Coordinates of C-alpha atoms and ligand atoms in Angstrom, one line a residue:
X1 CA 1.1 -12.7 2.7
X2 CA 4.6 -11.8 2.6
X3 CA 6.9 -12.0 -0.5
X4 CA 9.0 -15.2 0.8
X5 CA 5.4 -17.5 0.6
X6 CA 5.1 -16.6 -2.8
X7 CA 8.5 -17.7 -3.6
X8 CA 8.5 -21.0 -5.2
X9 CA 12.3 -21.5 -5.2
X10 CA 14.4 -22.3 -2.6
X11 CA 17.0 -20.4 -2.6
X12 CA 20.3 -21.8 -0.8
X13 CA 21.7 -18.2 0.7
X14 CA 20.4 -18.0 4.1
X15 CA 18.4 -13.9 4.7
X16 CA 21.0 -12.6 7.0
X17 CA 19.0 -10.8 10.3
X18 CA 19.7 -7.3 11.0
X19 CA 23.5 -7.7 12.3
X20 CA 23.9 -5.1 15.4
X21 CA 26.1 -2.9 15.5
X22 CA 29.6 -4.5 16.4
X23 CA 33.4 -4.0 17.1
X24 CA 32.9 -0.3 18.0
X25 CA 35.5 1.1 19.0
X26 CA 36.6 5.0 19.8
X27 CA 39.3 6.6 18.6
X28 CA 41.6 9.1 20.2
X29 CA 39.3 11.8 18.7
X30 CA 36.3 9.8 20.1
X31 CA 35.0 9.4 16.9
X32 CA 32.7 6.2 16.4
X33 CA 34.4 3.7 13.4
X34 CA 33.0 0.7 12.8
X35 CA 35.5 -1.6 11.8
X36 CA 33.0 -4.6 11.0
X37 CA 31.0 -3.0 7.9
X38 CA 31.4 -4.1 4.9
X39 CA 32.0 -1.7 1.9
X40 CA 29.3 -2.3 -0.7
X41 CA 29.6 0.0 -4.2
X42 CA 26.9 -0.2 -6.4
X43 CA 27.5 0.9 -10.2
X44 CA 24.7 1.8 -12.6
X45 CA 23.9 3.8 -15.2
X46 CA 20.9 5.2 -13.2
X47 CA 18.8 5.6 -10.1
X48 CA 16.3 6.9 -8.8
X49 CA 15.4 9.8 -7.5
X50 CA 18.4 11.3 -9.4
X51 CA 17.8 9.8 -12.8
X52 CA 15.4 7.3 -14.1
X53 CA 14.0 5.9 -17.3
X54 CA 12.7 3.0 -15.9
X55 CA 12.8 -0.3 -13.3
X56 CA 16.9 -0.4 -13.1
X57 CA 16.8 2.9 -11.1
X58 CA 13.9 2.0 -9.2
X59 CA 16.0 -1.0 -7.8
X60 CA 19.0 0.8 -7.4
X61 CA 18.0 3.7 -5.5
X62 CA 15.6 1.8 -3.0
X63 CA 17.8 -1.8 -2.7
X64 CA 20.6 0.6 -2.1
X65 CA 18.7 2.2 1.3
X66 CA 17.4 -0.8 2.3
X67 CA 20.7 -2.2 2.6
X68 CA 22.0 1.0 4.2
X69 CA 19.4 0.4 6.7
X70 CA 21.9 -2.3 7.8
X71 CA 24.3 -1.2 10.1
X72 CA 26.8 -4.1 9.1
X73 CA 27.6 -2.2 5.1
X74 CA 28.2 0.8 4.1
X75 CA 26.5 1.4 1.4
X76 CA 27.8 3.2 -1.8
X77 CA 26.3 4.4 -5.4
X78 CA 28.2 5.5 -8.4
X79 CA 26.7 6.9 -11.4
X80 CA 27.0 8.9 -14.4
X81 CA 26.3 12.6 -14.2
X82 CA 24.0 13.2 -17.0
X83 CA 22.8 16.7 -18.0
X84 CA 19.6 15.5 -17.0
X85 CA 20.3 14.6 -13.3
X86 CA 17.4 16.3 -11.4
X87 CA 18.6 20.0 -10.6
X88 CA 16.7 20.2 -7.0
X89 CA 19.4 17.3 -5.8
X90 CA 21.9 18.6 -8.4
X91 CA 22.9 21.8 -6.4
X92 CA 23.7 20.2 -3.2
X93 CA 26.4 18.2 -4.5
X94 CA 29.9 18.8 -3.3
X95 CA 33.1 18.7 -5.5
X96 CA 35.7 16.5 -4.2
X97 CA 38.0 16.3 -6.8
X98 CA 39.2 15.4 -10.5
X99 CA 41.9 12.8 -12.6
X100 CA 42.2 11.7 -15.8
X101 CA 41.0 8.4 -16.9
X102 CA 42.9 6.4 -19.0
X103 CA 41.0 5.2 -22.2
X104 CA 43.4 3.1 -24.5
X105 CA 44.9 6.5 -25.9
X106 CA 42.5 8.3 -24.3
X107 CA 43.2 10.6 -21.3
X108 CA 39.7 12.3 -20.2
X109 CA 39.4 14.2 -17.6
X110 CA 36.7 12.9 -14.6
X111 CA 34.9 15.0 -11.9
X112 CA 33.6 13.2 -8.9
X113 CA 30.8 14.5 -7.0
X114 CA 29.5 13.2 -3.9
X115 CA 26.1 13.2 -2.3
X116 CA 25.3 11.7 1.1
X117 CA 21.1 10.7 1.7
X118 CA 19.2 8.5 4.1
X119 CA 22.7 6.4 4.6
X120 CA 23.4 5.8 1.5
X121 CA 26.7 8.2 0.3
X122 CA 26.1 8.9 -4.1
X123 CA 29.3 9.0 -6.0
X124 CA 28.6 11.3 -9.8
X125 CA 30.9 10.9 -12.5
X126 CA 31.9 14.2 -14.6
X127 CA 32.8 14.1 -18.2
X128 CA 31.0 16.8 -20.1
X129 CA 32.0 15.2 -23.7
X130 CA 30.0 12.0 -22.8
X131 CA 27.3 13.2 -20.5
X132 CA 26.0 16.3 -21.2
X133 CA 23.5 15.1 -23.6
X134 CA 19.9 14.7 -23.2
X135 CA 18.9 11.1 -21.8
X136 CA 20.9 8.2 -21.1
X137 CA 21.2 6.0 -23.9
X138 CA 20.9 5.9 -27.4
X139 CA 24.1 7.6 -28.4
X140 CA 26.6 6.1 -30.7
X141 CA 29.0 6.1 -29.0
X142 CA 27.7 4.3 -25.8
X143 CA 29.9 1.9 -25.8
X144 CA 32.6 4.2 -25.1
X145 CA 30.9 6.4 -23.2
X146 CA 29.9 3.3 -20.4
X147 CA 33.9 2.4 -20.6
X148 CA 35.0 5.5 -19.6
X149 CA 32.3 5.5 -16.8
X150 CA 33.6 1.9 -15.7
X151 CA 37.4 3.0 -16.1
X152 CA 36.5 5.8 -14.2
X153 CA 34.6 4.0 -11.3
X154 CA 37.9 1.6 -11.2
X155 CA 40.4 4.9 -10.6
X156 CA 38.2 7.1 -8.4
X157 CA 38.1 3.8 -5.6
X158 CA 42.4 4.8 -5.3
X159 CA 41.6 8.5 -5.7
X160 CA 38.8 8.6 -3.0
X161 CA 40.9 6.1 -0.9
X162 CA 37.2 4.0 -0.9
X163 CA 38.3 -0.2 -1.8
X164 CA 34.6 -1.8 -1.2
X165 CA 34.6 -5.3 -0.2
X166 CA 31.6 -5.8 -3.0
X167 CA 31.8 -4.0 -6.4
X168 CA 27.7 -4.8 -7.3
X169 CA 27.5 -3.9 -11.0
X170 CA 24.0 -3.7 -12.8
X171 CA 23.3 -4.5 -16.5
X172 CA 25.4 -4.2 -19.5
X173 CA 26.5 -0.2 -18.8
X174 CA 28.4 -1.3 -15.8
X175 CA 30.1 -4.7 -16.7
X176 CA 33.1 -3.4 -17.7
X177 CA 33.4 -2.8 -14.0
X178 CA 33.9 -6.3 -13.1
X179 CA 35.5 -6.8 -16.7
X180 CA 38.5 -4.6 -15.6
X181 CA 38.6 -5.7 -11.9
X182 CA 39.7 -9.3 -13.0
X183 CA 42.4 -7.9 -16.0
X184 CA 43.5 -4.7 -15.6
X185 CA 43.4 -4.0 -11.8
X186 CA 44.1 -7.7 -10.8
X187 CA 47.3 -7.4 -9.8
X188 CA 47.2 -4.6 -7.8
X189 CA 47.0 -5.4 -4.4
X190 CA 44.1 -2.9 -3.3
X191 CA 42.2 -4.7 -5.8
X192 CA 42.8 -8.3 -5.3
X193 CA 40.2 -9.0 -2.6
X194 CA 37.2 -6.9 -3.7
X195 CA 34.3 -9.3 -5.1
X196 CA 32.4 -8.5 -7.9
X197 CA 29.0 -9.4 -8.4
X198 CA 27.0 -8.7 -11.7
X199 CA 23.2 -8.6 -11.8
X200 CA 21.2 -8.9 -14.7
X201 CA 17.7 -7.0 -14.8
X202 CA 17.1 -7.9 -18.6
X203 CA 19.0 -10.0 -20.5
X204 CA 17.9 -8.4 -23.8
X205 CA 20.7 -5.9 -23.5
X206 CA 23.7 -7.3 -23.7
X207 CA 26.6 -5.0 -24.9
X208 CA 27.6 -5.9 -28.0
X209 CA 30.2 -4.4 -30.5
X210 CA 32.8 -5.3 -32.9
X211 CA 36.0 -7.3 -31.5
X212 CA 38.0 -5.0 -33.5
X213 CA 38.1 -2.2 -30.8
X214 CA 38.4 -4.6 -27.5
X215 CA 41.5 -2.6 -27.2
X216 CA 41.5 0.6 -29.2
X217 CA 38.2 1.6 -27.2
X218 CA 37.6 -0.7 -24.4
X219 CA 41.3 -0.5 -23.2
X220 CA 41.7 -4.4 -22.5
X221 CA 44.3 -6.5 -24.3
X222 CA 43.7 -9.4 -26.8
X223 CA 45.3 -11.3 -24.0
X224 CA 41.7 -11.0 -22.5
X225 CA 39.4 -12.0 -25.2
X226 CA 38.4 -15.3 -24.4
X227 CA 36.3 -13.4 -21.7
X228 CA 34.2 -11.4 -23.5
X229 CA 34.1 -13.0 -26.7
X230 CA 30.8 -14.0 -27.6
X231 CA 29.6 -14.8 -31.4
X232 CA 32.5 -13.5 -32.6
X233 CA 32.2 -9.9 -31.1
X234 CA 32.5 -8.5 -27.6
X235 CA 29.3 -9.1 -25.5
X236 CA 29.7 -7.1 -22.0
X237 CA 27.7 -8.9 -20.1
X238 CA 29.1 -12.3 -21.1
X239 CA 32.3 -10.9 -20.0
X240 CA 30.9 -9.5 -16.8
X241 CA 29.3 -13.1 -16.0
X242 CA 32.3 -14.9 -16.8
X243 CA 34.3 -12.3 -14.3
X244 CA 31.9 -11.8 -11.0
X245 CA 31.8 -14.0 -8.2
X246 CA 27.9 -13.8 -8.4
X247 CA 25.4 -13.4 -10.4
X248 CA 22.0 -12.3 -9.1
X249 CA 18.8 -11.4 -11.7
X250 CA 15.9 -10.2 -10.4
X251 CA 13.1 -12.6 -9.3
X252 CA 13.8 -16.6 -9.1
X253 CA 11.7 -17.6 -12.1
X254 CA 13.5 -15.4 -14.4
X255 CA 16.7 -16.9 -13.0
X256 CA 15.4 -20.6 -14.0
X257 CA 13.9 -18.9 -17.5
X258 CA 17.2 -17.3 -18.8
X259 CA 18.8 -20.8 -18.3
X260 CA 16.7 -21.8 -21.8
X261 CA 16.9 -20.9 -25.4
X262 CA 13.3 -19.0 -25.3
X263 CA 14.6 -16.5 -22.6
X264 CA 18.6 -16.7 -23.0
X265 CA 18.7 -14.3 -26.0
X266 CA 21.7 -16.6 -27.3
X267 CA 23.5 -16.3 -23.6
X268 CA 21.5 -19.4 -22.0
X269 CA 24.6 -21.5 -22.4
X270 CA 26.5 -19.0 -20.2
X271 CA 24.0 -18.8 -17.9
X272 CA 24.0 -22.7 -17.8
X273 CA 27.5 -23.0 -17.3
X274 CA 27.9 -20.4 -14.6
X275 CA 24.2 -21.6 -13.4
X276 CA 26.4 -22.1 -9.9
X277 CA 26.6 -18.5 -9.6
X278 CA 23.8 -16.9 -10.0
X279 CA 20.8 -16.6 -7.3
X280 CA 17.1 -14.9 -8.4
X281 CA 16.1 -12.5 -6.1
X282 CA 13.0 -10.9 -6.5
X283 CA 12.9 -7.0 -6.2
X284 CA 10.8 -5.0 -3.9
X285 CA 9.3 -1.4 -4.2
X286 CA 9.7 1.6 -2.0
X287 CA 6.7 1.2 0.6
X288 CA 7.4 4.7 1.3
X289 CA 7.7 5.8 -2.2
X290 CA 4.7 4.4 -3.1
X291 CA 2.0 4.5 -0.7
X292 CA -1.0 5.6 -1.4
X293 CA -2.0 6.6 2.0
X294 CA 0.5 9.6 1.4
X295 CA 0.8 10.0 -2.4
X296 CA 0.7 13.7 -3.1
X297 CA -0.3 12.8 -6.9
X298 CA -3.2 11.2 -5.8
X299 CA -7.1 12.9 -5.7
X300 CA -7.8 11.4 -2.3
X301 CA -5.7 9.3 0.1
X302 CA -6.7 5.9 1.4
X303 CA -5.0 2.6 2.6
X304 CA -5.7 -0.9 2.9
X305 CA -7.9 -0.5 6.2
X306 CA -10.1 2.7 5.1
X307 CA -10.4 2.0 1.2
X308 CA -13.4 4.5 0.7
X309 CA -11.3 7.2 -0.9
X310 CA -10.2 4.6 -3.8
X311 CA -13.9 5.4 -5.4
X312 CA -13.1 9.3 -4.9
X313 CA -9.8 8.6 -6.9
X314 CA -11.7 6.4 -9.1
X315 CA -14.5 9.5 -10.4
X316 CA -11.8 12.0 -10.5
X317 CA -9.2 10.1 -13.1
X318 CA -13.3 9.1 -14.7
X319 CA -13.8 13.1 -14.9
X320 CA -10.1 13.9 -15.9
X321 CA -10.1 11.2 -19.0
X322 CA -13.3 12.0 -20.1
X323 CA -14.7 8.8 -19.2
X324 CA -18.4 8.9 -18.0
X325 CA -18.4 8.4 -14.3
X326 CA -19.7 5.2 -13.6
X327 CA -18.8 3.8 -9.9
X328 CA -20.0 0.3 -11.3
X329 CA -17.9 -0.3 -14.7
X330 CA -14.4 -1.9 -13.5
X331 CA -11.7 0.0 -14.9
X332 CA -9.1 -2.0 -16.8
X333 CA -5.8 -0.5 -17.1
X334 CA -2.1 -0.6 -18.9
X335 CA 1.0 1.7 -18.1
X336 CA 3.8 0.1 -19.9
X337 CA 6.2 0.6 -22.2
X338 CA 4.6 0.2 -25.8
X339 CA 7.0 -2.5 -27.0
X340 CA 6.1 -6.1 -28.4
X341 CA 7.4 -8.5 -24.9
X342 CA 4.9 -6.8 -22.8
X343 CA 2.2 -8.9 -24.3
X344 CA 0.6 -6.0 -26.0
X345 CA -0.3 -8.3 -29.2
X346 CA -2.3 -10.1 -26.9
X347 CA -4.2 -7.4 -26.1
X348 CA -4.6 -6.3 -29.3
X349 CA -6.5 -9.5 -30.3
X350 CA -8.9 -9.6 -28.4
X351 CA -9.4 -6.5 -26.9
X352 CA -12.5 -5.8 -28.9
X353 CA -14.0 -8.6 -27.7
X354 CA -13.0 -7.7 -24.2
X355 CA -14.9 -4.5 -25.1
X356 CA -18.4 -5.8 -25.5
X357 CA -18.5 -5.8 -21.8
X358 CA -18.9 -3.3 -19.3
X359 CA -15.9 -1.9 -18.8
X360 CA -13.6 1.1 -19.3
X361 CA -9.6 0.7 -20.7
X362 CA -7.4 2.9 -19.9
X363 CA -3.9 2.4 -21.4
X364 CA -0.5 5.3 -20.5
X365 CA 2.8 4.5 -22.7
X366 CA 4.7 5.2 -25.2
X367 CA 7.0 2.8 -27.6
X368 CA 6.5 1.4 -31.0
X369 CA 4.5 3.2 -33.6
X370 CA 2.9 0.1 -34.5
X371 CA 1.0 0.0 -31.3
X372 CA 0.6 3.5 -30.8
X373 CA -1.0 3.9 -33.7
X374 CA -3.5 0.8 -32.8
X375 CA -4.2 2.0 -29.4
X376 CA -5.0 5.5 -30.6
X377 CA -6.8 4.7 -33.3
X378 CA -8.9 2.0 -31.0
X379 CA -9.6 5.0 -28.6
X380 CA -10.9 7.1 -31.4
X381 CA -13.3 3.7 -32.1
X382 CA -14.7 3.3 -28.4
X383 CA -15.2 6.9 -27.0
X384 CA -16.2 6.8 -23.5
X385 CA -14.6 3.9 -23.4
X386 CA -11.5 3.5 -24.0
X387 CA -8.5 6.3 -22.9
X388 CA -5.0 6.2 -24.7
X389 CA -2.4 8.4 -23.5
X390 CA 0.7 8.1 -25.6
X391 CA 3.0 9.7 -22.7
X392 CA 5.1 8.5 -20.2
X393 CA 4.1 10.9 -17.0
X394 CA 5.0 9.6 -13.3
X395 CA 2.1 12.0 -11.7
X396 CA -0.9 10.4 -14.4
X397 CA 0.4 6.8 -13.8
X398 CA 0.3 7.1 -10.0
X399 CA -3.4 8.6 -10.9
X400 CA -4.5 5.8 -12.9
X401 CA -2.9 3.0 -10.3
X402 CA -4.9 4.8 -7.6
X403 CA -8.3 4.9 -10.0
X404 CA -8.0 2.0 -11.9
X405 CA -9.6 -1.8 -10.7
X406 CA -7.7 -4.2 -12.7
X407 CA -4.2 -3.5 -13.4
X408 CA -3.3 -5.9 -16.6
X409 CA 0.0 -7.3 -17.4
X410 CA 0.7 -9.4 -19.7
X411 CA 4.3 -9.8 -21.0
X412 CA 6.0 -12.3 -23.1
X413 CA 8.3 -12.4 -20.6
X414 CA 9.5 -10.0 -17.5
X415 CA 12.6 -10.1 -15.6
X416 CA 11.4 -8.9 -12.4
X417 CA 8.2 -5.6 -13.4
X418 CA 7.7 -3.6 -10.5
X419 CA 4.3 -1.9 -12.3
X420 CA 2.5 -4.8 -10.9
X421 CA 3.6 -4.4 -7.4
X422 CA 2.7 -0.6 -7.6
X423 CA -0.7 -1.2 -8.8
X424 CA -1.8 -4.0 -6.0
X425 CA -0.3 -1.8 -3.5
X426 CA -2.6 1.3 -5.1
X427 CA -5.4 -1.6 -5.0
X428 CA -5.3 -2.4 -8.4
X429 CA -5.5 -6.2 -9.1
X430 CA -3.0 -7.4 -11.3
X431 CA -3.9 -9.8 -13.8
X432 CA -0.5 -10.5 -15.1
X433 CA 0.8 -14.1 -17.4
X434 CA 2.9 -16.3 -15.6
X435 CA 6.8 -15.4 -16.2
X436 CA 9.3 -14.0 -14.2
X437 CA 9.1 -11.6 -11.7
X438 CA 5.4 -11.8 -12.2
X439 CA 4.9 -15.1 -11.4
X440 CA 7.0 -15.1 -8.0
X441 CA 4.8 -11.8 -7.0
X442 CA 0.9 -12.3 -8.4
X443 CA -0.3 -15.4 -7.5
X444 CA -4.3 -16.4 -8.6
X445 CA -7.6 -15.3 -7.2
X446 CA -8.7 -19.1 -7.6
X447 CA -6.1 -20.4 -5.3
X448 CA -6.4 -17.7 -2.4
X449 CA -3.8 -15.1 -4.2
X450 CA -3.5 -11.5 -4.5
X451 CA -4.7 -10.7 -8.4
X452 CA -5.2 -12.9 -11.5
X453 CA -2.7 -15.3 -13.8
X454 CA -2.8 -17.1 -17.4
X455 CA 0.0 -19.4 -17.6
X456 CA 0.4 -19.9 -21.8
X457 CA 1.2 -16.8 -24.0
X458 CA -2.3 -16.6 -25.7
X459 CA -5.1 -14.6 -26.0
X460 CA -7.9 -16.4 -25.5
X461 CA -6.2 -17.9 -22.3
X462 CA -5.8 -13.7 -21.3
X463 CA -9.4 -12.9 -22.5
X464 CA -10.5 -15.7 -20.1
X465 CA -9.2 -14.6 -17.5
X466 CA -10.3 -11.0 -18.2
X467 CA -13.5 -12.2 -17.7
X468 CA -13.1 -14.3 -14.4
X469 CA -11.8 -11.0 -12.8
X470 CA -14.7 -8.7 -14.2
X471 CA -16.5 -11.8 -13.0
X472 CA -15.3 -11.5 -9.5
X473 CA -15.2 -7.5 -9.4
X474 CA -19.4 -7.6 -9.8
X475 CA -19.6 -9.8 -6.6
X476 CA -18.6 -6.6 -4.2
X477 CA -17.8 -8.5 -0.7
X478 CA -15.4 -11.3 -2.4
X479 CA -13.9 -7.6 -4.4
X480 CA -13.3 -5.6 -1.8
X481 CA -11.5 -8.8 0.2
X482 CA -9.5 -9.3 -3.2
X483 CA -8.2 -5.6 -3.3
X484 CA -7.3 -5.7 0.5
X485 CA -5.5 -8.8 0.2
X486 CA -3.4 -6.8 -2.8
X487 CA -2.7 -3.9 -0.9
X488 CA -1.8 -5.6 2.1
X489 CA 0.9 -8.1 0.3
X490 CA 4.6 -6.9 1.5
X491 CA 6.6 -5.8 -1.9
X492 CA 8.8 -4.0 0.1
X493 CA 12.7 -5.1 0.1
X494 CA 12.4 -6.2 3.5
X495 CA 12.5 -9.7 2.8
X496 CA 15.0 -9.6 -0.4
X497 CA 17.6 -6.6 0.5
X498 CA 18.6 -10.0 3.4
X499 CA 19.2 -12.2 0.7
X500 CA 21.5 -9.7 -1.0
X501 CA 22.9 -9.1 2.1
X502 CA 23.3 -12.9 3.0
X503 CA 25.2 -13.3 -0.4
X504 CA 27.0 -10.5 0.1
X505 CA 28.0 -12.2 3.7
X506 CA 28.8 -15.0 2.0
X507 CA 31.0 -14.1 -0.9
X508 CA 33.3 -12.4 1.8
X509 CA 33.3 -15.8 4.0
Ligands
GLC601 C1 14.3 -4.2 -16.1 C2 13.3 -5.3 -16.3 C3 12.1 -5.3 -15.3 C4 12.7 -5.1 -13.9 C5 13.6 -3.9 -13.8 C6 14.3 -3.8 -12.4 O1 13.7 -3.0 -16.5 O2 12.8 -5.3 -17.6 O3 11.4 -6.4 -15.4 O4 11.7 -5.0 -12.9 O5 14.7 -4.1 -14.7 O6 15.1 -4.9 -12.1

């Protein structure tokens, strides 16, 4: 099964095919130019593997190669350089030079660094004041730390001589891109042609502040407010829709979803109004990134055709956990962030009676002390049972994805998720509610699918379908089909990085 038959919409941009390599030509020095690519700059506040907190850099740092793997676009990434930028990639960046950024009254000074991997050429903004700080986010002054990124990103394209064709901005932290490419730099003529396109991985973070500093911090005149006023105060992303030529979220449900009051988070009637821009594509995972046949984190190898080793991962995370080692007890795991739109009050009322059966939970996370507290304390309840591991830890999760039978997802509601994708490719079978991203990529057991799905947001519906799967899971043959099925669906980008592309193609038309 590939992604595209699990798409339900129809999306109007065609996938372009790999273009070849065209317009060659040599020049005096012999050196290969192509004059056909098109310049694609990416701006976000993270990716991966430089620096990740979550699903955003994920996307970034694997769409970005994909397309790169496209000989018709060069392929560009601009980020901040936080303190906590991985040091192993950290010392083989090169210096190419600095400027000062204008801020309002502000004049800061800005390193760029550059970085060139697998096609794809990194672009590191330095400013010590803003981004030597633990993290990413959470400062108070984010707001003006993300302008003077997105001012900065605006004067390093004259300072590095780089105009892209496409300025892709990502979430709230980078709208101010496309906010100041159609006021501030519209008028100058490098600028006028490039096209901005904004994509939105979760509309609960929006950008918001007071409209009293539009220009004192943000740098853009009261000429300009109309654009990104919102409920009387500035909301980023509003502006950011209201500037880009296209707006892209990340799977097609979410697309339709954000268009109504439930998902909109107050901005469904912007959505609605610019509902002519934007496209859902859903996002894929690294294949390479993620593959179990490889993992180094995992206890044994295995893939889809020679699943043996998945019991041998199974014992060990059994062992490591505590857990008594039972081949026969399905393993029902959760690696999520603890907060409440990942469904975890669902699981919380009924998991006890999800309990009485045969089975082993297994939940990795951190979040809300609310449901910290309940999972640890319901741990403490059902030893040898239950495992909670308030943590967030890339090697254990990879661990439990690779031991774990039933991967469980059940969010209120979930732009795009890539956990789910992770686990059927580790041969976990997700059994995930119907929204979003997780609808376009889990579709149910019942009707030939790849996992398990309850449509309304309720626990009995969840518990019921908990049981259908532990159901299926005891009848081995229909299993073991079930789990290959998972493994073998294509998340890769493969079929999505062409739509980007296409629209990409198209904007430029
Ligand atoms: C956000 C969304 C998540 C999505 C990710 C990457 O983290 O919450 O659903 O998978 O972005 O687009």
């Amino acid at each position: 099964m590939t992604t595209t038959e699990l798409w339900n919409n129809d999306l109007d941009i065609p996938p372009v095919e790999v273009v070849e390599r065209e317009a060659e030509t040599f020049t005096e020095q012999n050196e290969i130019t192509v004059a056909a690519k098109k310049k694609i700059l990416f701006v976000a506040s993270e990716a991966a593997p430089f620096i990740s907190t979550g699903g955003l850099a994920e996307v970034i740092g694997s769409l970005s190669k994909a397309v790169a793997k496209n000989d018709a676009f060069d392929v560009r990434v601009i980020l901040p350089l936080y303190q906590d930028v991985r040091k192993e990639f950290r010392k083989d960046f090169r210096f190419i030079g600095n400027l000062y950024v204008q801020l309002s009254w502000r004049n800061q000074y800005c390193g760029i660094f550059e970085y060139k991997s697998e096609g794809v050429t990194y672009y590191f903004v330095d400013n010590e004041y803003y981004f030597k700080r633990p993290g990413c986010y959470g400062y108070y002054d984010d707001g003006e730390r993300f302008a003077f990124f997105c001012r900065g990103v605006m004067e390093i394209l004259g300072f590095i001589g780089f105009y892209p064709d496409i300025l892709h901005c990502h979430d709230w932290q980078a709208a101010l891109a496309a906010i100041y490419l159609k006021t501030i730099y519209c008028n100058r003529a490098e600028y006028r042609n490039i096209r901005a396109v904004f994509t939105i991985h979760n509309i609960e973070y929006q950008g918001q502040y007071s409209l009293e500093i539009l220009e004192d911090l943000f740098g853009i005149s009261y000429h300009f407010r109309n654009l990104v006023e919102y409920d009387r105060c500035i909301n980023l992303m509003k502006g950011a829709l209201e500037c880009c030529e296209a707006i892209t979220t990340v799977s097609p449900s979410y697309a339709e979803e954000i268009k109504q009051p439930q998902f909109g988070r107050g901005l469904d009637p912007i959505i609605r109004r610019n509902e002519g821009k934007l496209r859902g594509i859903l996002n894929g995972i690294d294949p390479e990134f993620y593959d179990p046949g490889t993992d180094p984190s995992l206890f044994a190898n295995y893939d889809a055709d020679h699943p043996q080793n998945k019991a041998v991962c199974k014992e060990e995370l059994q062992k490591m956990l505590g857990l008594p080692v039972k081949p026969d007890t399905p393993i029902i795991a959760m690696i999520s962030r603890l907060v409440s739109h990942k469904g975890l009050d669902l699981v919380k009322e009924v998991i006890e009676q999800a309990l009485r059966q045969n089975i082993q939970f297994i939940l990795l996370g951190t979040g809300d002390s609310t449901y910290e507290n309940f999972f640890t304390d319901l741990a403490r309840r059902y030893q040898g049972k239950v495992v909670t591991i308030i943590s967030f830890n890339s090697d254990l999760s990879r661990k439990i994805y690779s031991g774990a039978d039933i991967f469980l997802m059940p969010s209120k509601s979930e732009p795009c998720g890539l956990s789910q994708m992770i686990a059927s490719r580790y041969g976990a079978v997700a059994l995930v509610r119907e929204t979003g991203g997780l609808k376009d990529s889990i579709t149910p057991y019942g009707a030939g699918g790849n996992g398990f799905t309850f449509h309304s947001y309720n626990a009995h519906d969840m518990l019921y379908v908990i049981c259908e799967a532990i159901g299926v899971y005891r009848m081995k043959d229909e299993w073991s089909a079930l789990v290959k099925k998972a493994m073998e669906t294509d998340f890769s980008w493969s079929t999505s990085a062409k739509y980007y592309e296409g629209l990409f193609l198209s904007l430029l038309k």
